[in-house]
mmCIF file of C-alpha atoms in Angstrom:
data_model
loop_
_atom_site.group_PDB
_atom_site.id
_atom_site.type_symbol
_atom_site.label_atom_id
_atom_site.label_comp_id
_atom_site.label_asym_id
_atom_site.label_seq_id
_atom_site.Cartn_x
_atom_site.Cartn_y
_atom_site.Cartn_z
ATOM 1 C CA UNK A 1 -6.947 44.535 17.468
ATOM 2 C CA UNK A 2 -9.417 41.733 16.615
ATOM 3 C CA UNK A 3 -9.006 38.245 16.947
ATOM 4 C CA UNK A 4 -11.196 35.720 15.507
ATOM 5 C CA UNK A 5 -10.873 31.769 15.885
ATOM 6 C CA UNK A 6 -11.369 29.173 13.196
ATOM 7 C CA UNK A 7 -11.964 25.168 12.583
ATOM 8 C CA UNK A 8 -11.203 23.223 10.097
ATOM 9 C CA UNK A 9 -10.957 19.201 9.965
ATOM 10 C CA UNK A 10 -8.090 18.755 7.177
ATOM 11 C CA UNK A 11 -8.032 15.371 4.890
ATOM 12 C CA UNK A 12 -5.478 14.325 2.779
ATOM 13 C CA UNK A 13 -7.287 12.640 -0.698
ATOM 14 C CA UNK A 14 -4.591 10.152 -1.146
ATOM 15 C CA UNK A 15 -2.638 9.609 1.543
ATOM 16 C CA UNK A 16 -3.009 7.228 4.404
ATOM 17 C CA UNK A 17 -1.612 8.428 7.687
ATOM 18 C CA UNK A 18 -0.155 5.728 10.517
ATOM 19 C CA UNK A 19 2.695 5.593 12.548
ATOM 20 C CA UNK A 20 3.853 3.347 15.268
ATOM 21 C CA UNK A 21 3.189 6.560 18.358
ATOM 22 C CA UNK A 22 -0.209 7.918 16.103
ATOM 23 C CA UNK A 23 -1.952 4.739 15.319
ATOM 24 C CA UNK A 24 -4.367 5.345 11.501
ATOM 25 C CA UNK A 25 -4.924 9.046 11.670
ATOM 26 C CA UNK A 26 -7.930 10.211 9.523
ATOM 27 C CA UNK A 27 -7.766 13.850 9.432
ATOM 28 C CA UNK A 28 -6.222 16.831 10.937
ATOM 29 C CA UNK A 29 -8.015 19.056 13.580
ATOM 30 C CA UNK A 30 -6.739 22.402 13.286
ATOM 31 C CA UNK A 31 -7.758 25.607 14.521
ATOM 32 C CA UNK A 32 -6.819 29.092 12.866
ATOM 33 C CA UNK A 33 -6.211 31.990 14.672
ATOM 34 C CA UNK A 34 -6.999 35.409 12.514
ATOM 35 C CA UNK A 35 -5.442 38.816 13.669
ATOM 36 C CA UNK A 36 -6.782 42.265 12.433
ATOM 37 C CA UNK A 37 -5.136 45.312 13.267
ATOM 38 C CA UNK A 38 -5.536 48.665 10.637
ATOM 39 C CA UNK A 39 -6.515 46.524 7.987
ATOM 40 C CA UNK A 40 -3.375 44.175 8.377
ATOM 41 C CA UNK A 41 -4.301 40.610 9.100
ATOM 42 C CA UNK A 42 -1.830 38.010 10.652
ATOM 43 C CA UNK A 43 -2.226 34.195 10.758
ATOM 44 C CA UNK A 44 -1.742 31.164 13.587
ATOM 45 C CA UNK A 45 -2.161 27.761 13.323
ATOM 46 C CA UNK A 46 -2.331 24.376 15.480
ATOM 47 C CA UNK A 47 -3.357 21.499 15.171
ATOM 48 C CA UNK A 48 -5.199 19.928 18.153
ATOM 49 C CA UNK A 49 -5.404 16.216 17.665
ATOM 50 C CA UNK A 50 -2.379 15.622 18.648
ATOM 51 C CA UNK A 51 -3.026 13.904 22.199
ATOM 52 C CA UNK A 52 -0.347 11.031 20.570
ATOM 53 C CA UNK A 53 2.605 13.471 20.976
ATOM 54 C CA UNK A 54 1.540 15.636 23.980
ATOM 55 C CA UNK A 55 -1.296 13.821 25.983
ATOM 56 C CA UNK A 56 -3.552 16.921 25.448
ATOM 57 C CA UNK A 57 -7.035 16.168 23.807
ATOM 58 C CA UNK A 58 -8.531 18.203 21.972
ATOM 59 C CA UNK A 59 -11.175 19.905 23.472
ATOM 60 C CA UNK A 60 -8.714 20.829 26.523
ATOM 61 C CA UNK A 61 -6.205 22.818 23.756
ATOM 62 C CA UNK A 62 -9.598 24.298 22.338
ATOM 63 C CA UNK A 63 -10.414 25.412 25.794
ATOM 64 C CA UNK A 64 -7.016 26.755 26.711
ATOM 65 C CA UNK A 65 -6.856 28.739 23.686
ATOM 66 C CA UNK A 66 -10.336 30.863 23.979
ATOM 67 C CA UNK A 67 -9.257 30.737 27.879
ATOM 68 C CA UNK A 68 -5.634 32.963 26.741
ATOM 69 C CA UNK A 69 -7.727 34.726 23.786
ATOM 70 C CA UNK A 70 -9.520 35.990 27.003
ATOM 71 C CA UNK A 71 -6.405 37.064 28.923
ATOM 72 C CA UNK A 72 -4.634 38.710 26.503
ATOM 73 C CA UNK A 73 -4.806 42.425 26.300
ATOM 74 C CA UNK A 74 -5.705 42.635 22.247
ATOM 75 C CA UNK A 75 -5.846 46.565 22.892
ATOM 76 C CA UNK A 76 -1.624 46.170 22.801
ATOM 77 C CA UNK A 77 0.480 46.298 19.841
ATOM 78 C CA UNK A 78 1.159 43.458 18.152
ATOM 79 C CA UNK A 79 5.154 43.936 18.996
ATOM 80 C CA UNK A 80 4.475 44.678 22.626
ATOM 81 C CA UNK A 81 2.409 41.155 22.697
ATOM 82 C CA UNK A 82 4.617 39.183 21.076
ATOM 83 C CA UNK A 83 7.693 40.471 23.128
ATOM 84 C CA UNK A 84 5.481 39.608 26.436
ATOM 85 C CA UNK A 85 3.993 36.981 25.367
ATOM 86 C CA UNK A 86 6.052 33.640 27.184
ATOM 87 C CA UNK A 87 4.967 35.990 31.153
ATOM 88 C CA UNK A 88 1.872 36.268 29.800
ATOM 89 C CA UNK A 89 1.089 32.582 28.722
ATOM 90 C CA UNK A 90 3.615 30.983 31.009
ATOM 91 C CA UNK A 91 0.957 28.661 32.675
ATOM 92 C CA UNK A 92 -0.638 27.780 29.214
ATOM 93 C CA UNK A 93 -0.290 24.871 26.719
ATOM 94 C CA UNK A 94 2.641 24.824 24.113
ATOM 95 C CA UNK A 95 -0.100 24.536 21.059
ATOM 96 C CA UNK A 96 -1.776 27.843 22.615
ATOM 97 C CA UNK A 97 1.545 29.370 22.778
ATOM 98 C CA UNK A 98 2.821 28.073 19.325
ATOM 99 C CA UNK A 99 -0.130 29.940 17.735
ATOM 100 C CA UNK A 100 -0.761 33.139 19.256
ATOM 101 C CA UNK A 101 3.155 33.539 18.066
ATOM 102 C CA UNK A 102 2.726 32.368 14.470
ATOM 103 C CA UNK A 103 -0.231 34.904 14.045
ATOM 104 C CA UNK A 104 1.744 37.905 15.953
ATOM 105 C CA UNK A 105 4.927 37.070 13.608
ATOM 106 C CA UNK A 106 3.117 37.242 10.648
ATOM 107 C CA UNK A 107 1.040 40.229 11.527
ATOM 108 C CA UNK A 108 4.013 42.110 12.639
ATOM 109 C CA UNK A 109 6.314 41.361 9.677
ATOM 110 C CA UNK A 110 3.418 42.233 7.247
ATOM 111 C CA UNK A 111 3.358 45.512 8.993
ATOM 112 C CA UNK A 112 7.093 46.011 8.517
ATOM 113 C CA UNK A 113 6.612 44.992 4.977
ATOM 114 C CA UNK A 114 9.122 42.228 5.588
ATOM 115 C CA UNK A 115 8.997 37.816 5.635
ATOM 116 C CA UNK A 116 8.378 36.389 8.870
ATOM 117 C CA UNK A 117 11.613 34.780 8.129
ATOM 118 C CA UNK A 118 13.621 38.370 7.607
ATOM 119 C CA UNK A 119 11.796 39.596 11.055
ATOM 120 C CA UNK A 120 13.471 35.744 12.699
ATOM 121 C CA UNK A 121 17.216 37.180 11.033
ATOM 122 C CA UNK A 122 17.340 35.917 7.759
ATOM 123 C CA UNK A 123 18.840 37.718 4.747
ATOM 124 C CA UNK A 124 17.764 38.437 1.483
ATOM 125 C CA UNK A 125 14.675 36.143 2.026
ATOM 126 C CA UNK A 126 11.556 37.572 0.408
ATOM 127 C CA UNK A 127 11.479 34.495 -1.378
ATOM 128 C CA UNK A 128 11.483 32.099 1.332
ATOM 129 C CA UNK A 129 12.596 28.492 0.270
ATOM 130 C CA UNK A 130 14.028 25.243 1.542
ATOM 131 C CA UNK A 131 14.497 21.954 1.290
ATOM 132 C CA UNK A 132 12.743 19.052 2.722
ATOM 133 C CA UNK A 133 12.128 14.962 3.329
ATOM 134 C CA UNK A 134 9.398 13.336 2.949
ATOM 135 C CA UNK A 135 8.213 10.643 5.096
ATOM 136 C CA UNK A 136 7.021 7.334 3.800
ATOM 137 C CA UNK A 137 4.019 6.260 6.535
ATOM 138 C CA UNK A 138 2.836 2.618 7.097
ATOM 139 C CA UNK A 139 1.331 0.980 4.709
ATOM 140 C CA UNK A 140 1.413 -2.027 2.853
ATOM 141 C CA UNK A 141 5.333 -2.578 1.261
ATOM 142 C CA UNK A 142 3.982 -1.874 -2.567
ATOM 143 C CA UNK A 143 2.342 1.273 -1.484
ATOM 144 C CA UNK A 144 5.052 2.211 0.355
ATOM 145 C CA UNK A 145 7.269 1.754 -2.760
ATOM 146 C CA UNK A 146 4.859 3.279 -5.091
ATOM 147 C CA UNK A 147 4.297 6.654 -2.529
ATOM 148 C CA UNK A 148 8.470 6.420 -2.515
ATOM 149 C CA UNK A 149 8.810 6.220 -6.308
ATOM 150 C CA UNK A 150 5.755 9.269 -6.229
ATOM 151 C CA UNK A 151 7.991 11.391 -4.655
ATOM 152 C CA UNK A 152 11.543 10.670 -6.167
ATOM 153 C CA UNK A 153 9.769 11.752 -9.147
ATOM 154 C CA UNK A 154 9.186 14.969 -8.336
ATOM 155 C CA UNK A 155 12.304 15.563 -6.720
ATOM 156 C CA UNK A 156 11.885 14.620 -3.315
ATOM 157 C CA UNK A 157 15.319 12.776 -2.704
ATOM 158 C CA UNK A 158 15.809 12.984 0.990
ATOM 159 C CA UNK A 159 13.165 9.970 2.658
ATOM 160 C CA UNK A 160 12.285 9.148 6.238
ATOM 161 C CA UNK A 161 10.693 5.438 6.916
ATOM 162 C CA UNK A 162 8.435 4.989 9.611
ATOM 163 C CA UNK A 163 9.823 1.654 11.335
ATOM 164 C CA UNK A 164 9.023 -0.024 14.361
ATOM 165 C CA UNK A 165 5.124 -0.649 13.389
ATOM 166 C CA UNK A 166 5.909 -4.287 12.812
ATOM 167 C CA UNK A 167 8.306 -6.597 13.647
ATOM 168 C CA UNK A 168 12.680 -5.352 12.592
ATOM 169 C CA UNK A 169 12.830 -8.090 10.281
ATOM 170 C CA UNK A 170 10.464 -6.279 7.933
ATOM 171 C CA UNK A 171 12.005 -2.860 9.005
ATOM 172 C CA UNK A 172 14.601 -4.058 7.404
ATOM 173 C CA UNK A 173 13.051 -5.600 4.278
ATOM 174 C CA UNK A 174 11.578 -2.534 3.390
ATOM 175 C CA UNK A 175 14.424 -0.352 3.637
ATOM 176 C CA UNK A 176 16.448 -2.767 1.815
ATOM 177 C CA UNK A 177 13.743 -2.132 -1.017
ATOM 178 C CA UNK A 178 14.427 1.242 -0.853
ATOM 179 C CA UNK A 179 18.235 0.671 -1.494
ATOM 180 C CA UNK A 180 17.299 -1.485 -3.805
ATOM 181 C CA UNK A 181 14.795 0.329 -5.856
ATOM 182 C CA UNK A 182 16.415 4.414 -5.621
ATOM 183 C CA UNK A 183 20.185 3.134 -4.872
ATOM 184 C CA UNK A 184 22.199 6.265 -3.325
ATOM 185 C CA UNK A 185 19.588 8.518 -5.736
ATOM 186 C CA UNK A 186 18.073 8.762 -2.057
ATOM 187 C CA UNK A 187 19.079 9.899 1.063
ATOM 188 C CA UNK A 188 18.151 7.597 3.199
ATOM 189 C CA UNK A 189 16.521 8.217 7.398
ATOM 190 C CA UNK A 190 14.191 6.003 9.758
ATOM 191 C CA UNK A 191 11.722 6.985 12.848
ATOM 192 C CA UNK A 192 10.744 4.411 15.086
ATOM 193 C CA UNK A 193 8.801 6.669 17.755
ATOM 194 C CA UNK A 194 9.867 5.255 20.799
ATOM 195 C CA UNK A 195 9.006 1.907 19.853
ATOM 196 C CA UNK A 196 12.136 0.151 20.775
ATOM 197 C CA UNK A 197 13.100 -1.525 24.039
ATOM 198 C CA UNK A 198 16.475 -0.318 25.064
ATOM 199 C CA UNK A 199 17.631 -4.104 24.544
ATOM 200 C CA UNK A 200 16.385 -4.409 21.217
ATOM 201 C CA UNK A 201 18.024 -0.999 19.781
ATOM 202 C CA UNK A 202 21.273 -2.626 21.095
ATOM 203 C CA UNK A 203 20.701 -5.328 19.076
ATOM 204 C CA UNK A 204 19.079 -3.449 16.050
ATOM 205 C CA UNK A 205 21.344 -0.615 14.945
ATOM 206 C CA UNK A 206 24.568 -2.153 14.205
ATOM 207 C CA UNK A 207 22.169 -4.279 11.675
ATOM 208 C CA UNK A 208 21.257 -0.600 10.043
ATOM 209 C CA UNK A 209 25.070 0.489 9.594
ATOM 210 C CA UNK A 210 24.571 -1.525 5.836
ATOM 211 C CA UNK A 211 21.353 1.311 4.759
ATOM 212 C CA UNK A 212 24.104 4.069 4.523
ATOM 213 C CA UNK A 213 21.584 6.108 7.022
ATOM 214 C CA UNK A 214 21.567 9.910 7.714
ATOM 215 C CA UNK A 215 19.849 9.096 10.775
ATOM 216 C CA UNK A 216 17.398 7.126 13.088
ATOM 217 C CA UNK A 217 14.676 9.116 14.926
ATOM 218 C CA UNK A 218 14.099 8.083 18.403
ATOM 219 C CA UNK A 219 14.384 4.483 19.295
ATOM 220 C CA UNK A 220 13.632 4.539 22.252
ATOM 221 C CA UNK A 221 10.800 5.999 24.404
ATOM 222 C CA UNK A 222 11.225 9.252 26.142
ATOM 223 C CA UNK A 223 10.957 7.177 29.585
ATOM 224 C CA UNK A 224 14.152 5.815 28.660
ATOM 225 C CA UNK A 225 15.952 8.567 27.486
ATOM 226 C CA UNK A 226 18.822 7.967 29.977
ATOM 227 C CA UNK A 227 19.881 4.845 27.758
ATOM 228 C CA UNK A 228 20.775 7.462 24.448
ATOM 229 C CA UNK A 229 24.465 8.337 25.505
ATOM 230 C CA UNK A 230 25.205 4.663 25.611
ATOM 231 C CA UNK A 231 23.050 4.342 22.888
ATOM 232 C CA UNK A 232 24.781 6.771 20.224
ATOM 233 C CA UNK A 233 28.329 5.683 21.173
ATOM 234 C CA UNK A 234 27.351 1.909 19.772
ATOM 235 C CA UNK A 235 25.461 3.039 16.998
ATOM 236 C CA UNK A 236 26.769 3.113 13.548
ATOM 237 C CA UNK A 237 23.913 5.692 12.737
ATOM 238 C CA UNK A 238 23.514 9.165 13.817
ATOM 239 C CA UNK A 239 20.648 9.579 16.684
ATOM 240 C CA UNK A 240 18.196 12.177 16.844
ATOM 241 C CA UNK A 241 15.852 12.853 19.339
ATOM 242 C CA UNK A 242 11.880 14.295 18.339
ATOM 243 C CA UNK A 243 9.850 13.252 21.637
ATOM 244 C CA UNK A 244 12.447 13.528 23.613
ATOM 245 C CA UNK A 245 13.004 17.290 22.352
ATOM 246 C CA UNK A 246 10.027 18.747 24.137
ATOM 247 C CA UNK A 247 11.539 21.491 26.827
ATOM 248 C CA UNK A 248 14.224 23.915 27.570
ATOM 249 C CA UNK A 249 15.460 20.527 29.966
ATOM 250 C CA UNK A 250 15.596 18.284 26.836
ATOM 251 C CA UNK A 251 17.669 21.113 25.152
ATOM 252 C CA UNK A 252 20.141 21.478 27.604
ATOM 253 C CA UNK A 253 20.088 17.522 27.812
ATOM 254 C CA UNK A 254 21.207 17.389 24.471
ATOM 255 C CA UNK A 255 23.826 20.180 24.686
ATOM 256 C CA UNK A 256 25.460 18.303 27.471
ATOM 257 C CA UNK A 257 25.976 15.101 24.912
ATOM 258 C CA UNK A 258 28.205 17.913 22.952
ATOM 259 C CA UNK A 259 27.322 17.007 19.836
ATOM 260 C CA UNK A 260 26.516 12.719 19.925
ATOM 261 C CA UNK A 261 22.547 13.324 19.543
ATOM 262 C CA UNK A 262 20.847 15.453 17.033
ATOM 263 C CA UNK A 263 17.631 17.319 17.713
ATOM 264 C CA UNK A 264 14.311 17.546 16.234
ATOM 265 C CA UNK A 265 12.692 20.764 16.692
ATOM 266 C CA UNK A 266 8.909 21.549 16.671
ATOM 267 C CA UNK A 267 6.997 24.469 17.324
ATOM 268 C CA UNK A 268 4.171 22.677 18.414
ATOM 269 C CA UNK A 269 6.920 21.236 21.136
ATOM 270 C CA UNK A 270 8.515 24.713 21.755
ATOM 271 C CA UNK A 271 5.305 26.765 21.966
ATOM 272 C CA UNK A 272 5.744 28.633 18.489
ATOM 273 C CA UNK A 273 8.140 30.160 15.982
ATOM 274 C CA UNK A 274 10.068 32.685 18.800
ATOM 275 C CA UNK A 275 11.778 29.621 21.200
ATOM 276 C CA UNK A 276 12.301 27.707 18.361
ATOM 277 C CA UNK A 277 14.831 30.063 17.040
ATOM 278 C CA UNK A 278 16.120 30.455 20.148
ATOM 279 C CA UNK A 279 16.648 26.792 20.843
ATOM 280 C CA UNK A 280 18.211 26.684 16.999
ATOM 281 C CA UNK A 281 20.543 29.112 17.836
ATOM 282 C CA UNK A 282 21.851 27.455 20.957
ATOM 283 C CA UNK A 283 22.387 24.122 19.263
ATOM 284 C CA UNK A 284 23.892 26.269 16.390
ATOM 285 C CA UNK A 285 26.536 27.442 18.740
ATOM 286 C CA UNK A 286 27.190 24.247 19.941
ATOM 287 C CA UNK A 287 27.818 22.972 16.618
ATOM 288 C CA UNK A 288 25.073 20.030 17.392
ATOM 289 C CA UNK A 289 23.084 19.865 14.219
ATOM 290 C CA UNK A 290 19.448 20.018 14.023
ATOM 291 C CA UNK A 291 15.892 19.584 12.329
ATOM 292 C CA UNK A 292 13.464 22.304 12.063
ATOM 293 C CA UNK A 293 10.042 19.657 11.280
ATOM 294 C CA UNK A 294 6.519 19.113 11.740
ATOM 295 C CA UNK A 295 3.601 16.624 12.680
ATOM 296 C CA UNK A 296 1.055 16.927 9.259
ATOM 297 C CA UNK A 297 -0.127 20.417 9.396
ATOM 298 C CA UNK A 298 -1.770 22.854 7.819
ATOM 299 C CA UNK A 299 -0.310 25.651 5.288
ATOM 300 C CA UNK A 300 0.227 28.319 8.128
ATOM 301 C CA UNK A 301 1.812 26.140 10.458
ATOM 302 C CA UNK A 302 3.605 24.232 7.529
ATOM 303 C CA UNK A 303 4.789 27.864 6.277
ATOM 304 C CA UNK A 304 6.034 28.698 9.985
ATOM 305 C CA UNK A 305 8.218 26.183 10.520
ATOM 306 C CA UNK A 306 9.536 26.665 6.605
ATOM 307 C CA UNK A 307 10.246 30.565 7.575
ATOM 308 C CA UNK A 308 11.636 29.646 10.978
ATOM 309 C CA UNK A 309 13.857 26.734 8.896
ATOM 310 C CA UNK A 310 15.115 29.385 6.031
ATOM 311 C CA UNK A 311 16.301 31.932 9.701
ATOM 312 C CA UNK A 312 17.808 29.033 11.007
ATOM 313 C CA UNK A 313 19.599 27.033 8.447
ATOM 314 C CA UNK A 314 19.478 23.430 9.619
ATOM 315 C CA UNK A 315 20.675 20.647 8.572
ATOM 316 C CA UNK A 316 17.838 18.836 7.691
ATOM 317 C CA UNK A 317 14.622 20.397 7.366
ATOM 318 C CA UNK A 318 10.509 18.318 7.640
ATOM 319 C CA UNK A 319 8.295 20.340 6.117
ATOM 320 C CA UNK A 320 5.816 17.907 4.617
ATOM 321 C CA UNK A 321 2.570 18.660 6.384
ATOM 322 C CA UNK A 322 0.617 20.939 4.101
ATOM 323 C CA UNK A 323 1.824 18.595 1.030
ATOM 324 C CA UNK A 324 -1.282 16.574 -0.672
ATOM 325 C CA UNK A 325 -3.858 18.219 1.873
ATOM 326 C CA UNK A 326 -7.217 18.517 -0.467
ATOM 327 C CA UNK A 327 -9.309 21.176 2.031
ATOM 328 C CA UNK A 328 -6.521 23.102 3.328
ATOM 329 C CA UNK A 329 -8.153 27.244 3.682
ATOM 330 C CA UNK A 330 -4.229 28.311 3.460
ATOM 331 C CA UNK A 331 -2.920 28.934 0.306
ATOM 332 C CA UNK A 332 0.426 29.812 -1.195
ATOM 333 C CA UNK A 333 2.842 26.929 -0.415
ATOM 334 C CA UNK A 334 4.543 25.141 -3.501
ATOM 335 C CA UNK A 335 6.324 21.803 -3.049
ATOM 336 C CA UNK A 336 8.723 21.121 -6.346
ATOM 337 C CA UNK A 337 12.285 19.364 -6.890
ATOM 338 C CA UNK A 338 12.691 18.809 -3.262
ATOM 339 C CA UNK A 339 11.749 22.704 -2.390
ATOM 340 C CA UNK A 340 9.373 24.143 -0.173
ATOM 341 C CA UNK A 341 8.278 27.101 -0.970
ATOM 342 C CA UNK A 342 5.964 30.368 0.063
ATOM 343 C CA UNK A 343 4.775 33.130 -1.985
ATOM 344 C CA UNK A 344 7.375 36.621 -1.741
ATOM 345 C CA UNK A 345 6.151 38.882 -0.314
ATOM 346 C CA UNK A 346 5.634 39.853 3.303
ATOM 347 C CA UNK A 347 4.345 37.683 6.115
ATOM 348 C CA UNK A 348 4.318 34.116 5.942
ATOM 349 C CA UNK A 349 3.505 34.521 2.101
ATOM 350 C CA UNK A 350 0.156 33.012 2.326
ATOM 351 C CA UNK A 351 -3.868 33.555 2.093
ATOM 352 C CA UNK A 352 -6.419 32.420 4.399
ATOM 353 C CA UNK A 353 -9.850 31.973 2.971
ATOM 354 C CA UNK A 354 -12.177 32.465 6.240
ATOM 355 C CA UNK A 355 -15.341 30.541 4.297
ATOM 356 C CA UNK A 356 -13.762 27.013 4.295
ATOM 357 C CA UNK A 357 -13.204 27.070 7.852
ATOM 358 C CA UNK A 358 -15.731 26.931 11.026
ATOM 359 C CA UNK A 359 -16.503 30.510 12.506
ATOM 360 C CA UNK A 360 -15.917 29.593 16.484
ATOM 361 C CA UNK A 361 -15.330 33.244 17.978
ATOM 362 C CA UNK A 362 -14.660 36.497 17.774
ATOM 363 C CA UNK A 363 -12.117 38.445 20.708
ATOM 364 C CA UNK A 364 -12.367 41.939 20.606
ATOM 365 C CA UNK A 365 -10.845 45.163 22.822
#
């Protein structure tokens, strides 16, 4: 088997990227990992500027990939790595992890002839499909409403704000502008990424029972994670947790509320497409309903977390990334009427294009 690593800095033509945790984010630094084996190629993806959510820069997830790319005995079959793969990567980074799995799920269920979401347990899924939010980011109120009204026309119902930039007051003002504007034509969810003091969400989400909310995405840091039990039996708005979702520990956290918290599940968190099922399928037995979602991504790492989504069946599924991207070397994803889509077929049901990305290496055994 051959492995060869890619770069690519992805920009989004007309969309402006900040949140509260991320600061103004320009562009998205992602590197593609290409498997070859008999003429069968399988694809991973991460993105690596992403030392907002995990404290890694980037250079160090560069490093820790070619470091693993190393390690890894590419002279195995793609089955027997994948099924070995959390021994043999134990002591590396969950972005190296999340996409040395992507690329071994694809590459295996193109060899089987199958979608990476029939090899997670899906049925009747060559056409792989689902639906998901968008997220309105922080920008002036009119652009906000303009990116809103952008998106309800083309059938993107279901919207997450991004709150706690500013001060609640105009948290509030703008989603009462969404009320205003859409009415209960939208579903209606906030993030404030930590942002709130413990005392302040006390104060703060009784004052968001009147929004008619699906949910509020972490108010509070992960530091003070302790104060969400208290939290979600006040709160006239379902909780869910996203950086405090980051570990097997968080999981079973969240279990142990039986049901009060919902999770957010990444596979840049859970180190790639395999744990993420497995942590689905645990909170699916519990009967604590989820999110299968995304930072902004690429197509391959967008089209992961859309095949793990379609396996898993969550109740609310973020699969925005690759929307809008204007460089993206991954092709096959369609967004319409509040669908994500890939193209049937086996795989992920996408195409790399190896000339609009960086050459960085080539592994070989």
């Amino acid at each position: 088997m051959k492995a060869t690593l890619y770069r690519a800095d992805l920009r989004y033509p007309h969309l402006q990227l900040y949140t509260a945790s991320s600061g103004s984010v320009p562009g998205l630094d992602t590197l593609y990992l290409l498997l070859e084996d008999k003429n069968v190629n399988g694809l991973g993806e991460v993105r690596i500027n992403i030392a907002y959510l995990n404290g890694y820069p980037a250079e160090r997830v560069l490093s820790d990939v070619i470091r693993a790319l190393h390690q890894l005995d590419l002279s195995q079959p793609a089955s027997t790595l994948l099924l070995t793969l959390p021994h043999l990567l134990a002591d590396f980074l969950a972005p190296t992890r999340m996409m040395l799995d992507i690329a071994l799920h694809d590459l295996i269920a193109r060899q089987e002839g199958i979608s990476v979401a029939q090899l997670a347990g899906a049925e009747n899924s060559e056409t792989v499909s689902y639906h998901t939010n968008q997220t309105l980011f922080w920008t002036p109120m009119d652009q906000m409403l303009q990116q809103a009204t952008a998106y309800v026309e083309r059938g993107f119902t279901q919207l997450k704000l991004r709150v706690g930039v500013a001060s609640f007051a105009e948290d509030e003002a703008r989603l009462s502008a969404l009320r205003r504007r859409f009415g209960h034509e939208i579903s209606l969810s906030a993030d404030a990424n930590g942002q709130w003091q413990p005392e302040d969400a006390r104060r703060h989400l009784p004052a968001l029972a009147k929004f008619d909310m699906r949910y509020l995405e972490q108010p509070v840091s992960d530091a003070n994670a302790h104060y969400y039990p208290a939290l979600a039996d006040a709160s006239p708005v379902p909780l869910m947790l996203d950086e405090s979702m980051s570990s097997e520990a968080d999981l079973d956290r969240i279990l142990q509320l039986n049901g009060k918290i919902m999770a957010h599940l990444k596979l840049v968190k859970m180190g790639g497409i395999a744990p993420t099922i497995d942590a689905a399928r645990r909170l699916n037995a519990a009967g604590v309903p989820f999110m299968i979602g995304q930072m902004n991504e690429g197509g391959a790492a967008t089209a992961a977390a859309l095949h793990v989504a379609r396996a898993c069946q969550p109740a609310y599924a973020e699969l925005y990334g690759a929307d809008g991207l204007g460089n993206d070397p991954v092709h096959g994803l369609t967004y319409h009427q509040g669908l994500l889509s890939s193209q049937p077929g086996a795989g992920l049901g996408i195409r790399f294009t190896p000339s609009q990305a960086e050459f960085i290496q080539e592994f070989e055994q």
